[in-house]
Amino acid sequence: MASPRSDSGSDVRARILKAAHDLFTKQGFQSTTTKEISARARVAEPTVFRHFGSKVELFEAAILEPFNRVVDEWTRSWSEMSTEITLEQLAENLVDSLYSVIWEDRKVFRELLAARSDPNSALYPSAVAISAQFREGLSAVLDVGIDIARTRELVYVDPPATIGAVASMIIGSVLLGDWAYPANRRTPGRTRMVREMARLIVDGIAHRHP
Amino acid sequence: MASPRSDSGSDVRARILKAAHDLFTKQGFQSTTTKEISARARVAEPTVFRHFGSKVELFEAAILEPFNRVVDEWTRSWSEMSTEITLEQLAENLVDSLYSVIWEDRKVFRELLAARSDPNSALYPSAVAISAQFREGLSAVLDVGIDIARTRELVYVDPPATIGAVASMIIGSVLLGDWAYPANRRTPGRTRMVREMARLIVDGIAHRHP
């Protein structure tokens, strides 16, 4: 095992984030302590605070990191490969990666969703901060979407409404699992849902007329 | 003002439901009392219990009644007007009425969403019962959807996934308002969202090939 002292600052930061993400996802915010996180990351507890300030800030960073990575990769993949990549690939890529991020952290996101509409909740400030970051990420997706529409001569009538509908569908398909699927049928898993949503998005956008 | 005694049982029931719905929607479950409801409905408090058994049962009936009405009307409109009605009308009708039901009761649905993932919540049993009824309603929508696809020769590949995606989108577009809309833009209102979602559904379904 490498000595913590030999690590660079960014290694340590990444290790703390990963440990925090693992524990918050499994146990939720309340029952996870910075002591546990530091033990799992093999750093001293003060190191956690030096890098992240507080448990709340660490929580927000750990939950947002995978989401921000998805948005970055997706917007970059578009600008780098704009000519070769198909609309189908773009849509599948976005749906699959966003669905996976929400799915992996679904317990935390259910907590955050509840906290977002309860100002008395201890998690309320984090829910406000994280939801605001979500909307910033979707704003970047929107800008790229407008670019895509222009390049491919799509009639992209109302971009904020399209992004809102698409994001609601992807996030909702995970978090509204108890509400939005027909009774008496097996609830479709990830592969079926990703395929279906990518299909709805591509066909739903590509056939409009001016 | 008509004397309560002159009303038929179903008038009284409807009046209690309406009063309960108004108060629960405005004040939430906890802070609404059956005494207030009976006063607003102009009936004696025991009458409320004779019709609905308990505050919880009245709550569930009051919240489900508009949703069940939407599903009934939508499935009936299809079987009655199957030849004249266009796919666009069917989709707009479904999106508009479901969006409106969730929008009107959005405070209650946010409470129920939070309660559904918290078995310790006082509202947990109601959240389970109401979400199960939602899924029953979507099952009826699914049956009609399969019928529509057959009649119009649509390639309806994976109906439970389609219904799950569409319901997630409509419910999510209201309840995930803080999460799913791009930052720095005005959040689209009902008219824009209903139009956009109906468009995505119709084009998203109508262009598939075997």
Short mmCIF file of C-alpha atoms in Angstrom, two decimals:
data_model
loop_
_atom_site.label_atom_id
_atom_site.label_comp_id
_atom_site.label_asym_id
_atom_site.label_seq_id
_atom_site.Cartn_x
_atom_site.Cartn_y
_atom_site.Cartn_z
CA MET A 1 0.00 0.00 0.00
CA ALA A 2 1.42 3.40 -0.99
CA SER A 3 2.06 5.85 1.80
CA PRO A 4 -0.46 8.73 1.72
CA ARG A 5 2.45 11.15 1.96
CA SER A 6 3.74 10.10 -1.48
CA ASP A 7 0.45 11.06 -3.20
CA SER A 8 -0.04 14.29 -5.07
CA GLY A 9 -2.80 16.63 -3.91
CA SER A 10 -5.06 15.72 -6.79
CA ASP A 11 -4.68 11.98 -6.10
CA VAL A 12 -5.72 12.57 -2.52
CA ARG A 13 -8.63 14.74 -3.57
CA ALA A 14 -9.86 12.11 -6.03
CA ARG A 15 -9.51 9.37 -3.41
CA ILE A 16 -11.52 11.35 -0.86
CA LEU A 17 -14.21 12.07 -3.46
CA LYS A 18 -14.45 8.40 -4.41
CA ALA A 19 -14.63 7.24 -0.77
CA ALA A 20 -17.23 9.91 -0.01
CA HIS A 21 -19.29 8.98 -3.05
CA ASP A 22 -19.23 5.27 -2.18
CA LEU A 23 -20.31 5.87 1.41
CA PHE A 24 -22.94 8.57 0.77
CA THR A 25 -24.48 6.45 -1.99
CA LYS A 26 -24.66 3.39 0.24
CA GLN A 27 -25.61 4.96 3.57
CA GLY A 28 -27.10 8.35 2.78
CA PHE A 29 -25.90 11.74 4.01
CA GLN A 30 -26.91 11.61 7.67
CA SER A 31 -25.37 8.29 8.65
CA THR A 32 -22.03 8.86 6.94
CA THR A 33 -19.25 10.50 9.00
CA THR A 34 -16.13 12.30 7.77
CA LYS A 35 -14.22 9.90 10.02
CA GLU A 36 -15.44 6.92 7.97
CA ILE A 37 -14.66 8.73 4.75
CA SER A 38 -11.12 9.58 5.81
CA ALA A 39 -10.52 5.95 6.91
CA ARG A 40 -11.79 4.62 3.57
CA ALA A 41 -9.69 7.15 1.65
CA ARG A 42 -6.64 6.36 3.82
CA VAL A 43 -6.05 9.97 4.80
CA ALA A 44 -6.12 11.80 8.11
CA GLU A 45 -9.48 13.41 8.93
CA PRO A 46 -8.07 17.01 8.85
CA THR A 47 -6.95 16.34 5.26
CA VAL A 48 -10.62 15.89 4.31
CA PHE A 49 -11.45 19.28 5.77
CA ARG A 50 -8.41 20.92 4.16
CA HIS A 51 -9.61 19.77 0.76
CA PHE A 52 -13.35 20.28 1.13
CA GLY A 53 -14.07 22.59 4.07
CA SER A 54 -17.02 20.69 5.51
CA LYS A 55 -19.00 17.46 5.25
CA VAL A 56 -21.73 19.33 3.36
CA GLU A 57 -19.26 20.68 0.78
CA LEU A 58 -17.71 17.24 0.35
CA PHE A 59 -21.18 15.75 -0.11
CA GLU A 60 -22.10 18.25 -2.81
CA ALA A 61 -18.80 17.74 -4.62
CA ALA A 62 -19.07 13.95 -4.46
CA ILE A 63 -22.63 13.88 -5.81
CA LEU A 64 -22.02 16.48 -8.50
CA GLU A 65 -18.73 15.10 -9.79
CA PRO A 66 -20.22 12.22 -11.86
CA PHE A 67 -22.98 14.47 -13.23
CA ASN A 68 -20.54 17.20 -14.26
CA ARG A 69 -18.31 14.59 -15.88
CA VAL A 70 -21.23 13.34 -18.00
CA VAL A 71 -22.11 16.85 -19.15
CA ASP A 72 -18.44 17.66 -19.93
CA GLU A 73 -17.86 14.47 -21.86
CA TRP A 74 -21.08 14.80 -23.80
CA THR A 75 -20.59 18.44 -24.79
CA ARG A 76 -16.93 17.73 -25.68
CA SER A 77 -17.75 14.62 -27.70
CA TRP A 78 -20.08 16.73 -29.76
CA SER A 79 -17.61 19.50 -30.55
CA GLU A 80 -14.80 17.01 -31.28
CA MET A 81 -16.72 14.58 -33.44
CA SER A 82 -19.48 16.71 -34.80
CA THR A 83 -19.19 15.47 -38.35
CA GLU A 84 -18.90 11.72 -37.85
CA ILE A 85 -21.22 11.07 -34.92
CA THR A 86 -24.86 10.29 -35.67
CA LEU A 87 -27.84 11.81 -33.91
CA GLU A 88 -28.66 8.31 -32.64
CA GLN A 89 -25.24 7.96 -31.03
CA LEU A 90 -25.45 11.40 -29.46
CA ALA A 91 -28.87 10.66 -28.00
CA GLU A 92 -27.96 7.17 -26.74
CA ASN A 93 -24.76 8.51 -25.25
CA LEU A 94 -26.56 11.29 -23.36
CA VAL A 95 -29.45 9.13 -22.19
CA ASP A 96 -27.25 6.23 -21.15
CA SER A 97 -24.76 8.27 -19.17
CA LEU A 98 -27.31 10.51 -17.45
CA TYR A 99 -29.55 7.54 -16.63
CA SER A 100 -26.55 5.72 -15.12
CA VAL A 101 -25.48 8.64 -12.94
CA ILE A 102 -28.97 9.04 -11.50
CA TRP A 103 -29.44 5.29 -11.14
CA GLU A 104 -26.19 4.80 -9.25
CA ASP A 105 -27.01 7.61 -6.81
CA ARG A 106 -30.76 7.06 -6.79
CA LYS A 107 -31.00 6.80 -2.99
CA VAL A 108 -29.19 10.10 -2.53
CA PHE A 109 -31.22 11.78 -5.27
CA ARG A 110 -34.48 10.62 -3.67
CA GLU A 111 -33.29 12.22 -0.41
CA LEU A 112 -32.32 15.38 -2.28
CA LEU A 113 -35.62 15.52 -4.15
CA ALA A 114 -37.53 15.34 -0.87
CA ALA A 115 -35.20 17.88 0.74
CA ARG A 116 -35.56 20.31 -2.18
CA SER A 117 -39.18 21.00 -1.27
CA ASP A 118 -38.65 21.09 2.50
CA PRO A 119 -36.77 24.21 3.66
CA ASN A 120 -36.57 22.73 7.18
CA SER A 121 -34.57 19.74 6.00
CA ALA A 122 -30.87 19.58 6.93
CA LEU A 123 -30.18 18.72 3.30
CA TYR A 124 -32.13 21.68 1.89
CA PRO A 125 -29.09 23.92 1.16
CA SER A 126 -27.31 21.02 -0.57
CA ALA A 127 -30.44 20.19 -2.57
CA VAL A 128 -30.65 23.82 -3.69
CA ALA A 129 -26.94 23.89 -4.65
CA ILE A 130 -27.01 20.54 -6.45
CA SER A 131 -30.24 21.24 -8.34
CA ALA A 132 -28.81 24.61 -9.44
CA GLN A 133 -25.72 22.81 -10.77
CA PHE A 134 -27.98 20.38 -12.63
CA ARG A 135 -29.64 23.30 -14.34
CA GLU A 136 -26.25 24.80 -15.21
CA GLY A 137 -25.26 21.48 -16.80
CA LEU A 138 -28.50 21.36 -18.77
CA SER A 139 -27.82 24.89 -19.94
CA ALA A 140 -24.53 23.65 -21.45
CA VAL A 141 -26.41 20.74 -23.06
CA LEU A 142 -28.91 23.24 -24.46
CA ASP A 143 -26.17 25.36 -26.03
CA VAL A 144 -24.70 22.30 -27.72
CA GLY A 145 -28.20 21.19 -28.74
CA ILE A 146 -28.81 24.49 -30.52
CA ASP A 147 -25.49 24.05 -32.27
CA ILE A 148 -26.40 20.52 -33.34
CA ALA A 149 -29.78 21.64 -34.64
CA ARG A 150 -28.16 24.39 -36.70
CA THR A 151 -25.51 22.09 -38.20
CA ARG A 152 -28.00 19.37 -39.08
CA GLU A 153 -30.72 21.72 -40.23
CA LEU A 154 -33.19 20.48 -37.64
CA VAL A 155 -36.22 22.57 -36.81
CA TYR A 156 -35.53 23.03 -33.12
CA VAL A 157 -38.56 25.04 -32.17
CA ASP A 158 -38.37 25.56 -28.44
CA PRO A 159 -35.01 24.39 -27.06
CA PRO A 160 -35.61 25.07 -23.33
CA ALA A 161 -38.86 23.09 -23.52
CA THR A 162 -37.17 20.22 -25.37
CA ILE A 163 -34.32 20.02 -22.86
CA GLY A 164 -36.77 20.30 -19.96
CA ALA A 165 -38.92 17.48 -21.35
CA VAL A 166 -35.96 15.24 -22.14
CA ALA A 167 -34.25 15.78 -18.78
CA SER A 168 -37.55 15.24 -16.93
CA MET A 169 -37.98 11.98 -18.82
CA ILE A 170 -34.50 10.63 -18.07
CA ILE A 171 -34.35 11.72 -14.42
CA GLY A 172 -38.00 10.77 -13.89
CA SER A 173 -37.57 7.32 -15.43
CA VAL A 174 -35.24 6.48 -12.53
CA LEU A 175 -36.65 8.47 -9.62
CA LEU A 176 -40.37 8.06 -10.42
CA GLY A 177 -40.06 4.28 -10.69
CA ASP A 178 -42.87 3.73 -8.20
CA TRP A 179 -45.23 6.02 -10.07
CA ALA A 180 -44.69 6.05 -13.81
CA TYR A 181 -44.69 2.42 -14.95
CA PRO A 182 -47.80 0.41 -15.85
CA ALA A 183 -48.98 -2.09 -13.21
CA ASN A 184 -49.01 -5.83 -13.92
CA ARG A 185 -46.00 -5.70 -16.22
CA ARG A 186 -42.37 -6.18 -15.41
CA THR A 187 -40.81 -2.71 -15.05
CA PRO A 188 -38.36 -2.29 -17.95
CA GLY A 189 -34.70 -2.21 -16.94
CA ARG A 190 -31.93 0.09 -18.02
CA THR A 191 -31.26 -1.33 -21.49
CA ARG A 192 -34.89 -1.14 -22.56
CA MET A 193 -35.43 2.30 -21.07
CA VAL A 194 -32.28 3.79 -22.59
CA ARG A 195 -33.13 2.40 -26.03
CA GLU A 196 -36.74 3.62 -25.82
CA MET A 197 -35.85 7.13 -24.62
CA ALA A 198 -33.10 7.60 -27.21
CA ARG A 199 -35.63 6.55 -29.90
CA LEU A 200 -38.28 8.98 -28.62
CA ILE A 201 -35.76 11.82 -28.52
CA VAL A 202 -34.26 11.27 -31.97
CA ASP A 203 -37.56 10.69 -33.78
CA GLY A 204 -39.29 13.26 -31.61
CA ILE A 205 -36.84 15.97 -32.70
CA ALA A 206 -35.84 15.00 -36.23
CA HIS A 207 -39.25 15.10 -37.94
CA ARG A 208 -40.41 18.64 -37.41
CA HIS A 209 -41.27 21.00 -40.20
CA PRO A 210 -40.87 24.77 -40.20
CA MET B 1 -78.20 27.89 0.34
CA ALA B 2 -79.70 24.40 0.01
CA SER B 3 -80.17 22.42 3.20
CA PRO B 4 -77.70 19.53 3.44
CA ARG B 5 -80.62 17.23 4.28
CA SER B 6 -82.12 17.70 0.83
CA ASP B 7 -78.98 16.42 -0.93
CA SER B 8 -78.63 12.95 -2.34
CA GLY B 9 -75.80 10.76 -1.02
CA SER B 10 -73.72 11.20 -4.16
CA ASP B 11 -74.06 15.01 -4.00
CA VAL B 12 -72.80 14.93 -0.45
CA ARG B 13 -69.94 12.61 -1.36
CA ALA B 14 -68.90 14.85 -4.25
CA ARG B 15 -69.07 17.94 -2.04
CA ILE B 16 -66.91 16.34 0.63
CA LEU B 17 -64.38 15.24 -2.02
CA LYS B 18 -64.22 18.72 -3.49
CA ALA B 19 -63.80 20.40 -0.08
CA ALA B 20 -61.14 17.87 0.90
CA HIS B 21 -59.29 18.32 -2.38
CA ASP B 22 -59.32 22.12 -2.05
CA LEU B 23 -58.00 22.05 1.50
CA PHE B 24 -55.41 19.27 1.08
CA THR B 25 -54.05 20.95 -2.04
CA LYS B 26 -53.76 24.31 -0.29
CA GLN B 27 -52.59 23.23 3.15
CA GLY B 28 -51.12 19.75 2.76
CA PHE B 29 -52.24 16.59 4.56
CA GLN B 30 -51.00 17.26 8.10
CA SER B 31 -52.45 20.70 8.66
CA THR B 32 -55.92 19.88 7.30
CA THR B 33 -58.54 18.57 9.73
CA THR B 34 -61.72 16.64 9.00
CA LYS B 35 -63.51 19.36 10.99
CA GLU B 36 -62.43 22.00 8.47
CA ILE B 37 -63.41 19.73 5.61
CA SER B 38 -66.88 19.07 7.00
CA ALA B 39 -67.40 22.81 7.58
CA ARG B 40 -66.37 23.65 4.03
CA ALA B 41 -68.58 20.88 2.62
CA ARG B 42 -71.47 22.00 4.84
CA VAL B 43 -72.00 18.56 6.38
CA ALA B 44 -71.70 17.22 9.92
CA GLU B 45 -68.29 15.74 10.73
CA PRO B 46 -69.67 12.19 11.27
CA THR B 47 -71.02 12.33 7.71
CA VAL B 48 -67.45 12.61 6.46
CA PHE B 49 -66.51 9.45 8.33
CA ARG B 50 -69.64 7.62 7.19
CA HIS B 51 -68.66 8.25 3.56
CA PHE B 52 -64.89 7.79 3.77
CA GLY B 53 -63.98 5.92 6.97
CA SER B 54 -60.94 8.00 7.91
CA LYS B 55 -59.00 11.14 7.07
CA VAL B 56 -56.41 9.00 5.29
CA GLU B 57 -59.01 7.30 3.09
CA LEU B 58 -60.60 10.65 2.28
CA PHE B 59 -57.18 12.04 1.39
CA GLU B 60 -56.43 9.17 -0.98
CA ALA B 61 -59.85 9.41 -2.63
CA ALA B 62 -59.58 13.20 -3.03
CA ILE B 63 -56.13 13.05 -4.61
CA LEU B 64 -56.90 10.08 -6.86
CA GLU B 65 -60.28 11.26 -8.10
CA PRO B 66 -58.93 13.81 -10.68
CA PHE B 67 -56.25 11.36 -11.88
CA ASN B 68 -58.76 8.53 -12.33
CA ARG B 69 -61.11 10.87 -14.16
CA VAL B 70 -58.33 11.78 -16.64
CA VAL B 71 -57.53 8.13 -17.32
CA ASP B 72 -61.22 7.26 -17.73
CA GLU B 73 -61.95 10.13 -20.06
CA TRP B 74 -58.85 9.51 -22.13
CA THR B 75 -59.42 5.78 -22.55
CA ARG B 76 -63.13 6.36 -23.29
CA SER B 77 -62.45 9.15 -25.79
CA TRP B 78 -60.27 6.73 -27.70
CA SER B 79 -62.81 3.91 -27.88
CA GLU B 80 -65.65 6.29 -28.77
CA MET B 81 -63.89 8.37 -31.39
CA SER B 82 -61.24 6.02 -32.60
CA THR B 83 -61.76 6.75 -36.28
CA GLU B 84 -62.03 10.53 -36.29
CA ILE B 85 -59.52 11.57 -33.66
CA THR B 86 -55.93 12.21 -34.76
CA LEU B 87 -52.83 10.94 -33.01
CA GLU B 88 -51.92 14.58 -32.30
CA GLN B 89 -55.24 15.18 -30.55
CA LEU B 90 -54.91 12.01 -28.51
CA ALA B 91 -51.40 12.93 -27.40
CA GLU B 92 -52.24 16.56 -26.61
CA ASN B 93 -55.32 15.49 -24.73
CA LEU B 94 -53.38 13.01 -22.58
CA VAL B 95 -50.43 15.29 -21.94
CA ASP B 96 -52.57 18.33 -21.19
CA SER B 97 -54.92 16.62 -18.77
CA LEU B 98 -52.24 14.63 -16.92
CA TYR B 99 -49.97 17.69 -16.68
CA SER B 100 -52.87 19.73 -15.27
CA VAL B 101 -53.78 17.16 -12.62
CA ILE B 102 -50.19 16.96 -11.37
CA TRP B 103 -49.73 20.73 -11.59
CA GLU B 104 -52.84 21.50 -9.59
CA ASP B 105 -51.84 19.08 -6.82
CA ARG B 106 -48.09 19.61 -7.11
CA LYS B 107 -47.62 20.41 -3.42
CA VAL B 108 -49.37 17.23 -2.37
CA PHE B 109 -47.51 15.16 -4.98
CA ARG B 110 -44.17 16.51 -3.78
CA GLU B 111 -45.13 15.42 -0.25
CA LEU B 112 -46.19 12.02 -1.56
CA LEU B 113 -43.03 11.58 -3.62
CA ALA B 114 -40.91 12.25 -0.54
CA ALA B 115 -43.11 9.98 1.59
CA ARG B 116 -42.95 7.14 -0.95
CA SER B 117 -39.26 6.58 -0.21
CA ASP B 118 -39.54 7.07 3.57
CA PRO B 119 -41.32 4.15 5.30
CA ASN B 120 -41.29 6.13 8.56
CA SER B 121 -43.38 8.92 7.09
CA ALA B 122 -47.00 9.24 8.24
CA LEU B 123 -47.97 9.55 4.57
CA TYR B 124 -46.08 6.41 3.49
CA PRO B 125 -49.16 4.10 3.31
CA SER B 126 -51.06 6.73 1.29
CA ALA B 127 -48.07 7.23 -1.01
CA VAL B 128 -47.93 3.48 -1.62
CA ALA B 129 -51.68 3.29 -2.29
CA ILE B 130 -51.76 6.33 -4.57
CA SER B 131 -48.65 5.36 -6.55
CA ALA B 132 -50.14 1.87 -7.05
CA GLN B 133 -53.32 3.46 -8.42
CA PHE B 134 -51.21 5.59 -10.75
CA ARG B 135 -49.65 2.44 -12.13
CA GLU B 136 -53.08 0.85 -12.55
CA GLY B 137 -54.20 3.88 -14.52
CA LEU B 138 -51.09 3.71 -16.71
CA SER B 139 -51.84 0.05 -17.31
CA ALA B 140 -55.21 1.07 -18.76
CA VAL B 141 -53.47 3.71 -20.90
CA LEU B 142 -51.06 1.01 -22.07
CA ASP B 143 -53.90 -1.31 -23.15
CA VAL B 144 -55.49 1.48 -25.16
CA GLY B 145 -52.08 2.41 -26.58
CA ILE B 146 -51.56 -1.12 -27.88
CA ASP B 147 -55.00 -0.92 -29.45
CA ILE B 148 -54.18 2.42 -31.08
CA ALA B 149 -50.88 1.11 -32.43
CA ARG B 150 -52.64 -1.91 -33.97
CA THR B 151 -55.39 0.16 -35.60
CA ARG B 152 -52.98 2.73 -37.03
CA GLU B 153 -50.32 0.23 -38.01
CA LEU B 154 -47.70 1.81 -35.80
CA VAL B 155 -44.62 -0.16 -34.85
CA TYR B 156 -45.06 -0.06 -31.10
CA VAL B 157 -41.96 -1.95 -30.07
CA ASP B 158 -41.89 -1.91 -26.29
CA PRO B 159 -45.16 -0.54 -24.88
CA PRO B 160 -44.30 -0.67 -21.14
CA ALA B 161 -41.07 1.24 -21.83
CA THR B 162 -42.90 3.80 -23.97
CA ILE B 163 -45.57 4.40 -21.33
CA GLY B 164 -42.93 4.54 -18.59
CA ALA B 165 -40.89 7.10 -20.51
CA VAL B 166 -43.91 9.22 -21.44
CA ALA B 167 -45.39 9.18 -17.92
CA SER B 168 -41.97 9.98 -16.40
CA MET B 169 -41.69 12.92 -18.76
CA ILE B 170 -45.12 14.38 -18.00
CA ILE B 171 -45.02 13.85 -14.22
CA GLY B 172 -41.34 14.85 -14.07
CA SER B 173 -41.88 18.03 -16.08
CA VAL B 174 -44.02 19.30 -13.18
CA LEU B 175 -42.41 17.75 -10.11
CA LEU B 176 -38.76 18.03 -11.21
CA GLY B 177 -39.09 21.71 -12.01
CA ASP B 178 -36.14 22.62 -9.80
CA TRP B 179 -33.90 20.07 -11.49
CA ALA B 180 -34.70 19.49 -15.13
CA TYR B 181 -34.78 22.92 -16.80
CA PRO B 182 -31.73 24.78 -18.19
CA ALA B 183 -30.40 27.62 -16.03
CA ASN B 184 -30.42 31.21 -17.29
CA ARG B 185 -33.59 30.73 -19.33
CA ARG B 186 -37.16 31.35 -18.36
CA THR B 187 -38.69 28.00 -17.39
CA PRO B 188 -41.32 27.16 -20.02
CA GLY B 189 -44.90 27.25 -18.78
CA ARG B 190 -47.73 24.82 -19.31
CA THR B 191 -48.63 25.73 -22.89
CA ARG B 192 -45.10 25.36 -24.18
CA MET B 193 -44.42 22.16 -22.24
CA VAL B 194 -47.67 20.48 -23.30
CA ARG B 195 -47.04 21.36 -26.95
CA GLU B 196 -43.44 20.16 -26.80
CA MET B 197 -44.22 16.88 -25.05
CA ALA B 198 -47.13 16.05 -27.35
CA ARG B 199 -44.81 16.68 -30.32
CA LEU B 200 -42.07 14.46 -28.88
CA ILE B 201 -44.56 11.67 -28.22
CA VAL B 202 -46.28 11.71 -31.60
CA ASP B 203 -43.11 12.01 -33.69
CA GLY B 204 -41.23 9.77 -31.28
CA ILE B 205 -43.73 6.95 -31.80
CA ALA B 206 -44.96 7.41 -35.36
CA HIS B 207 -41.68 7.03 -37.26
CA ARG B 208 -40.47 3.59 -36.29
CA HIS B 209 -39.81 0.86 -38.77
CA PRO B 210 -40.18 -2.86 -38.21
#
